[in-house]
Amino acid sequence: MNLELIPLLIIALLMISAGGADVETTEFVIEGDHEITEHRGALIVGDATVTVPADEAVSGPVYVIGGEFRVNGTIEGDVTQLSGSLVVEDGATIGGELQHISGSEELSTEATITERTTVAFESSEPGPIAAYTPFVLTTLILALGGTWLSRKHELLLDTVGAAAQDHPLISLTVGALLSVTFLSVFVFMAFTLILLPVSILGLLVGLVTVAYGIIALGYLAGQQLNTPRVGLATGFGVVVVMVVLQVIGAIPILGDLIAGGLLLTGLGAVILTYFGLQEFEPVSLPE
């Protein structure tokens, strides 16, 4: 699944919950080409092509967060387009409200749409200050966190850093497996109304763990300065790591792979050492 769909998926689920629909009967179409002829409950169109044939009716509501949603028949409820493409053909009917927030749309003049609203956002090109403010603030927070952590609990960062430095392949593998596994679990948990807050909380914990990994990598980078001021060195190292991630991330594909590899290595090292509380010793196979 396209990772960019996850924030939109969470927004759609929150809108479904707020609208009083049953989240547990929600169908999420992730990929492929599909014809929907009958569905009772909410429908989310992800990175897929979904068609409602002529003379067929779907109750709705329908949320389009990616891919293409083509209506030849009837949607009895509301249609909300957050992204992707929406095509309403001749003779098609949307019995509820069609709310367009973002994405492309083709609406036939021969189609019947009971109510149509558009949520307009003013798009403006951010200036240099606005564009880089989030990066600067994030770097500053991580650098301050790294400075404090290295002064108060240097052994934790030393243990995590040692795992990342001595066992990078294992750390990378563990980080990648955990990311895929937990991301899938959090997405499926989001489909249940009760576990939706747990899913959001889990994603926040994941982000904090990734931040911990960046600080540990910054600690390793700071050690190259050979200075007894470990706090200052770690803060500087975190800045270097963040700048490196920002620069190489601008390189298409290869830069993303390298930046992702660094982040996953840090994440894996954090998990392998239980956040630095225990040194990681790989299992030795008997001779």
CSV table of C-alpha atoms in Angstrom, one decimal:
chain,number,residue,atom,x,y,z
A,1,MET,CA,0.0,0.0,0.0
A,2,ASN,CA,1.2,3.5,-0.8
A,3,LEU,CA,2.3,4.9,2.6
A,4,GLU,CA,1.1,8.4,1.6
A,5,LEU,CA,-2.5,7.0,1.8
A,6,ILE,CA,-2.2,6.3,5.6
A,7,PRO,CA,-2.9,9.8,6.8
A,8,LEU,CA,-5.8,10.1,4.4
A,9,LEU,CA,-7.1,6.7,5.5
A,10,ILE,CA,-7.0,7.7,9.2
A,11,ILE,CA,-8.9,11.0,8.3
A,12,ALA,CA,-11.5,9.0,6.4
A,13,LEU,CA,-12.0,6.6,9.3
A,14,LEU,CA,-12.3,9.5,11.7
A,15,MET,CA,-14.9,11.0,9.4
A,16,ILE,CA,-16.8,7.7,9.2
A,17,SER,CA,-16.8,7.4,13.0
A,18,ALA,CA,-17.9,11.0,13.4
A,19,GLY,CA,-20.7,10.5,10.8
A,20,GLY,CA,-22.1,7.6,12.8
A,21,ALA,CA,-21.4,4.9,10.2
A,22,ASP,CA,-20.3,1.5,11.3
A,23,VAL,CA,-16.5,1.3,10.9
A,24,GLU,CA,-16.4,-2.5,11.2
A,25,THR,CA,-18.5,-2.8,8.0
A,26,THR,CA,-16.2,-0.5,6.1
A,27,GLU,CA,-14.6,-1.9,3.0
A,28,PHE,CA,-11.2,-0.6,2.0
A,29,VAL,CA,-10.2,-1.3,-1.6
A,30,ILE,CA,-6.4,-1.0,-1.7
A,31,GLU,CA,-5.3,-2.0,-5.2
A,32,GLY,CA,-6.4,-3.5,-8.5
A,33,ASP,CA,-9.5,-3.0,-10.7
A,34,HIS,CA,-12.9,-3.8,-9.1
A,35,GLU,CA,-16.6,-3.5,-10.0
A,36,ILE,CA,-18.8,-2.9,-6.9
A,37,THR,CA,-22.3,-4.1,-7.5
A,38,GLU,CA,-23.5,-4.2,-3.9
A,39,HIS,CA,-22.2,-3.0,-0.6
A,40,ARG,CA,-23.9,-2.0,2.6
A,41,GLY,CA,-21.7,0.3,4.6
A,42,ALA,CA,-18.9,2.8,4.0
A,43,LEU,CA,-16.5,2.3,1.1
A,44,ILE,CA,-13.0,3.7,1.0
A,45,VAL,CA,-11.3,3.8,-2.4
A,46,GLY,CA,-7.5,3.6,-2.0
A,47,ASP,CA,-4.8,3.1,-4.6
A,48,ALA,CA,-7.2,1.2,-6.9
A,49,THR,CA,-9.7,1.6,-9.7
A,50,VAL,CA,-13.3,1.0,-8.5
A,51,THR,CA,-16.3,1.2,-10.8
A,52,VAL,CA,-20.0,1.2,-10.0
A,53,PRO,CA,-21.7,-0.2,-13.1
A,54,ALA,CA,-24.8,1.2,-14.7
A,55,ASP,CA,-28.1,-0.1,-13.1
A,56,GLU,CA,-26.2,-1.0,-9.9
A,57,ALA,CA,-26.5,0.9,-6.6
A,58,VAL,CA,-24.1,1.3,-3.6
A,59,SER,CA,-25.4,2.6,-0.4
A,60,GLY,CA,-22.3,4.6,0.7
A,61,PRO,CA,-20.9,6.8,2.1
A,62,VAL,CA,-17.9,6.6,-0.2
A,63,TYR,CA,-14.5,8.2,0.5
A,64,VAL,CA,-12.0,8.5,-2.3
A,65,ILE,CA,-8.4,8.9,-1.0
A,66,GLY,CA,-6.5,7.7,-4.0
A,67,GLY,CA,-6.8,5.8,-7.3
A,68,GLU,CA,-9.9,6.3,-9.4
A,69,PHE,CA,-13.6,6.0,-8.5
A,70,ARG,CA,-15.9,5.8,-11.6
A,71,VAL,CA,-19.6,6.0,-11.1
A,72,ASN,CA,-21.9,4.7,-13.9
A,73,GLY,CA,-24.7,3.6,-11.6
A,74,THR,CA,-26.1,5.1,-8.3
A,75,ILE,CA,-24.5,6.1,-5.0
A,76,GLU,CA,-27.3,6.4,-2.5
A,77,GLY,CA,-25.3,8.2,0.2
A,78,ASP,CA,-22.6,10.8,0.3
A,79,VAL,CA,-19.3,10.9,-1.7
A,80,THR,CA,-16.3,12.6,-0.2
A,81,GLN,CA,-13.2,13.0,-2.4
A,82,LEU,CA,-10.0,13.6,-0.4
A,83,SER,CA,-7.6,12.8,-3.3
A,84,GLY,CA,-7.4,10.6,-6.4
A,85,SER,CA,-9.7,10.8,-9.4
A,86,LEU,CA,-13.5,10.9,-9.5
A,87,VAL,CA,-15.5,10.3,-12.7
A,88,VAL,CA,-19.3,10.5,-12.8
A,89,GLU,CA,-20.6,9.4,-16.1
A,90,ASP,CA,-23.8,10.2,-18.0
A,91,GLY,CA,-26.9,8.9,-16.3
A,92,ALA,CA,-25.1,8.3,-13.0
A,93,THR,CA,-26.7,9.4,-9.7
A,94,ILE,CA,-25.3,10.6,-6.4
A,95,GLY,CA,-28.2,10.7,-4.0
A,96,GLY,CA,-26.3,12.3,-1.2
A,97,GLU,CA,-23.8,15.1,-1.0
A,98,LEU,CA,-20.7,15.2,-3.2
A,99,GLN,CA,-18.0,16.9,-1.2
A,100,HIS,CA,-14.8,17.7,-3.2
A,101,ILE,CA,-11.8,18.5,-1.0
A,102,SER,CA,-8.9,17.6,-3.3
A,103,GLY,CA,-8.1,15.5,-6.4
A,104,SER,CA,-9.3,15.6,-10.0
A,105,GLU,CA,-12.9,15.1,-11.0
A,106,GLU,CA,-14.9,14.7,-14.2
A,107,LEU,CA,-18.7,15.3,-13.7
A,108,SER,CA,-21.0,14.7,-16.6
A,109,THR,CA,-23.7,17.3,-17.1
A,110,GLU,CA,-26.0,14.4,-17.7
A,111,ALA,CA,-25.4,13.0,-14.2
A,112,THR,CA,-27.7,13.7,-11.3
A,113,ILE,CA,-26.0,15.0,-8.2
A,114,THR,CA,-28.3,16.0,-5.3
A,115,GLU,CA,-25.9,18.4,-3.6
A,116,ARG,CA,-22.3,19.4,-4.4
A,117,THR,CA,-19.9,21.3,-2.2
A,118,THR,CA,-16.3,22.2,-2.6
A,119,VAL,CA,-13.8,22.8,0.2
A,120,ALA,CA,-11.3,25.3,-1.2
A,121,PHE,CA,-7.8,25.7,0.2
A,122,GLU,CA,-5.7,28.6,-0.7
A,123,SER,CA,-2.6,27.2,-2.3
A,124,SER,CA,0.4,29.4,-2.1
A,125,GLU,CA,4.1,28.7,-2.5
A,126,PRO,CA,5.7,28.9,0.9
A,127,GLY,CA,8.7,31.1,1.3
A,128,PRO,CA,12.1,29.9,2.4
A,129,ILE,CA,11.4,30.6,6.1
A,130,ALA,CA,8.0,28.8,6.1
A,131,ALA,CA,9.5,25.9,4.0
A,132,TYR,CA,12.4,25.2,6.4
A,133,THR,CA,10.9,26.1,9.7
A,134,PRO,CA,9.5,22.6,10.4
A,135,PHE,CA,12.9,21.1,9.6
A,136,VAL,CA,14.8,23.6,11.8
A,137,LEU,CA,12.4,23.2,14.7
A,138,THR,CA,12.6,19.4,14.5
A,139,THR,CA,16.3,19.4,14.3
A,140,LEU,CA,16.5,21.8,17.3
A,141,ILE,CA,14.2,19.7,19.4
A,142,LEU,CA,16.2,16.5,18.6
A,143,ALA,CA,19.5,18.2,19.2
A,144,LEU,CA,18.4,19.5,22.6
A,145,GLY,CA,16.9,16.1,23.5
A,146,GLY,CA,20.2,14.4,22.4
A,147,THR,CA,22.2,16.9,24.5
A,148,TRP,CA,20.2,16.2,27.6
A,149,LEU,CA,20.1,12.5,27.1
A,150,SER,CA,23.8,12.2,26.5
A,151,ARG,CA,24.6,14.2,29.7
A,152,LYS,CA,22.1,12.3,31.9
A,153,HIS,CA,22.1,8.8,30.4
A,154,GLU,CA,25.0,8.5,28.1
A,155,LEU,CA,25.2,4.7,28.6
A,156,LEU,CA,21.8,4.3,26.9
A,157,LEU,CA,22.9,6.1,23.7
A,158,ASP,CA,26.3,4.3,23.9
A,159,THR,CA,24.5,0.9,23.9
A,160,VAL,CA,22.1,1.8,21.0
A,161,GLY,CA,25.0,3.4,19.1
A,162,ALA,CA,27.1,0.3,19.5
A,163,ALA,CA,24.4,-1.9,18.1
A,164,ALA,CA,23.9,0.3,15.1
A,165,GLN,CA,27.7,0.5,14.5
A,166,ASP,CA,28.7,-3.1,15.1
A,167,HIS,CA,25.6,-4.8,13.7
A,168,PRO,CA,24.2,-2.4,11.0
A,169,LEU,CA,22.7,-5.2,8.8
A,170,ILE,CA,20.9,-6.8,11.7
A,171,SER,CA,19.7,-3.4,12.9
A,172,LEU,CA,18.5,-2.5,9.4
A,173,THR,CA,16.7,-5.8,9.0
A,174,VAL,CA,14.9,-5.6,12.4
A,175,GLY,CA,14.0,-2.0,11.7
A,176,ALA,CA,12.5,-2.8,8.3
A,177,LEU,CA,10.6,-5.8,9.6
A,178,LEU,CA,9.2,-4.0,12.5
A,179,SER,CA,8.1,-1.0,10.4
A,180,VAL,CA,6.2,-3.2,7.9
A,181,THR,CA,4.6,-5.3,10.6
A,182,PHE,CA,3.5,-2.6,13.0
A,183,LEU,CA,2.4,-0.3,10.3
A,184,SER,CA,0.1,-3.0,9.0
A,185,VAL,CA,-1.2,-3.7,12.5
A,186,PHE,CA,-1.8,-0.1,13.2
A,187,VAL,CA,-3.7,0.3,9.9
A,188,PHE,CA,-5.9,-2.7,10.5
A,189,MET,CA,-6.5,-1.6,14.1
A,190,ALA,CA,-7.7,1.8,12.8
A,191,PHE,CA,-10.7,-0.1,11.2
A,192,THR,CA,-12.1,-0.7,14.7
A,193,LEU,CA,-13.7,2.2,16.5
A,194,ILE,CA,-12.4,1.1,19.9
A,195,LEU,CA,-8.8,0.6,18.7
A,196,LEU,CA,-8.6,3.7,16.6
A,197,PRO,CA,-7.1,5.8,19.4
A,198,VAL,CA,-4.7,2.9,20.2
A,199,SER,CA,-3.6,3.0,16.5
A,200,ILE,CA,-2.9,6.7,16.6
A,201,LEU,CA,-1.0,6.3,19.9
A,202,GLY,CA,1.0,3.5,18.4
A,203,LEU,CA,2.0,5.6,15.4
A,204,LEU,CA,3.1,8.4,17.8
A,205,VAL,CA,5.2,5.9,19.8
A,206,GLY,CA,6.8,4.7,16.6
A,207,LEU,CA,7.7,8.3,15.6
A,208,VAL,CA,9.3,8.8,19.1
A,209,THR,CA,11.3,5.6,18.6
A,210,VAL,CA,12.5,6.7,15.2
A,211,ALA,CA,13.6,10.0,16.9
A,212,TYR,CA,15.5,8.1,19.5
A,213,GLY,CA,17.3,6.3,16.7
A,214,ILE,CA,18.3,9.6,15.1
A,215,ILE,CA,19.6,10.8,18.4
A,216,ALA,CA,21.7,7.6,18.8
A,217,LEU,CA,23.1,8.1,15.3
A,218,GLY,CA,23.9,11.7,16.2
A,219,TYR,CA,25.7,10.4,19.3
A,220,LEU,CA,27.9,8.2,17.1
A,221,ALA,CA,28.6,11.2,14.8
A,222,GLY,CA,29.4,13.4,17.7
A,223,GLN,CA,32.0,10.9,19.0
A,224,GLN,CA,34.1,11.7,16.0
A,225,LEU,CA,34.8,15.1,17.4
A,226,ASN,CA,36.9,13.5,20.2
A,227,THR,CA,35.7,16.1,22.8
A,228,PRO,CA,34.9,15.5,26.4
A,229,ARG,CA,31.8,17.7,26.1
A,230,VAL,CA,29.6,14.8,25.1
A,231,GLY,CA,26.4,16.8,25.3
A,232,LEU,CA,27.6,19.4,22.8
A,233,ALA,CA,29.1,16.7,20.6
A,234,THR,CA,25.8,14.8,20.5
A,235,GLY,CA,23.8,17.9,19.7
A,236,PHE,CA,26.1,18.8,16.9
A,237,GLY,CA,26.0,15.2,15.7
A,238,VAL,CA,22.2,15.2,15.6
A,239,VAL,CA,22.3,18.4,13.5
A,240,VAL,CA,24.8,16.7,11.1
A,241,VAL,CA,22.5,13.6,10.8
A,242,MET,CA,19.4,15.7,10.1
A,243,VAL,CA,21.2,17.8,7.5
A,244,VAL,CA,22.5,14.6,5.8
A,245,LEU,CA,19.0,13.1,5.8
A,246,GLN,CA,17.6,16.3,4.3
A,247,VAL,CA,20.3,16.6,1.6
A,248,ILE,CA,20.4,13.0,0.4
A,249,GLY,CA,16.6,12.8,0.7
A,250,ALA,CA,16.4,15.3,-2.2
A,251,ILE,CA,18.0,12.7,-4.5
A,252,PRO,CA,15.2,10.7,-6.2
A,253,ILE,CA,14.9,7.0,-5.3
A,254,LEU,CA,18.6,6.5,-4.3
A,255,GLY,CA,18.5,9.3,-1.7
A,256,ASP,CA,15.2,8.0,-0.3
A,257,LEU,CA,16.7,4.5,0.0
A,258,ILE,CA,19.8,5.7,1.8
A,259,ALA,CA,17.8,8.0,4.2
A,260,GLY,CA,15.3,5.2,4.9
A,261,GLY,CA,18.1,2.8,5.5
A,262,LEU,CA,19.7,5.1,8.1
A,263,LEU,CA,16.4,5.7,9.9
A,264,LEU,CA,15.6,1.9,9.9
A,265,THR,CA,19.1,1.1,11.2
A,266,GLY,CA,18.6,3.5,14.1
A,267,LEU,CA,15.1,2.1,14.8
A,268,GLY,CA,16.4,-1.4,14.7
A,269,ALA,CA,19.2,-0.6,17.1
A,270,VAL,CA,16.8,1.0,19.5
A,271,ILE,CA,14.6,-2.1,19.5
A,272,LEU,CA,17.5,-4.6,19.7
A,273,THR,CA,18.8,-2.9,22.8
A,274,TYR,CA,15.5,-2.3,24.4
A,275,PHE,CA,16.1,1.5,24.2
A,276,GLY,CA,19.6,1.1,25.3
A,277,LEU,CA,18.8,-0.8,28.5
A,278,GLN,CA,20.5,-4.0,27.4
A,279,GLU,CA,23.5,-4.6,25.1
A,280,PHE,CA,22.8,-6.6,22.0
A,281,GLU,CA,24.7,-9.8,21.5
A,282,PRO,CA,24.0,-11.8,18.4
A,283,VAL,CA,23.3,-15.4,18.7
A,284,SER,CA,26.3,-17.6,18.0
A,285,LEU,CA,25.7,-20.8,16.1
A,286,PRO,CA,27.3,-23.9,17.5
A,287,GLU,CA,30.3,-25.2,15.5
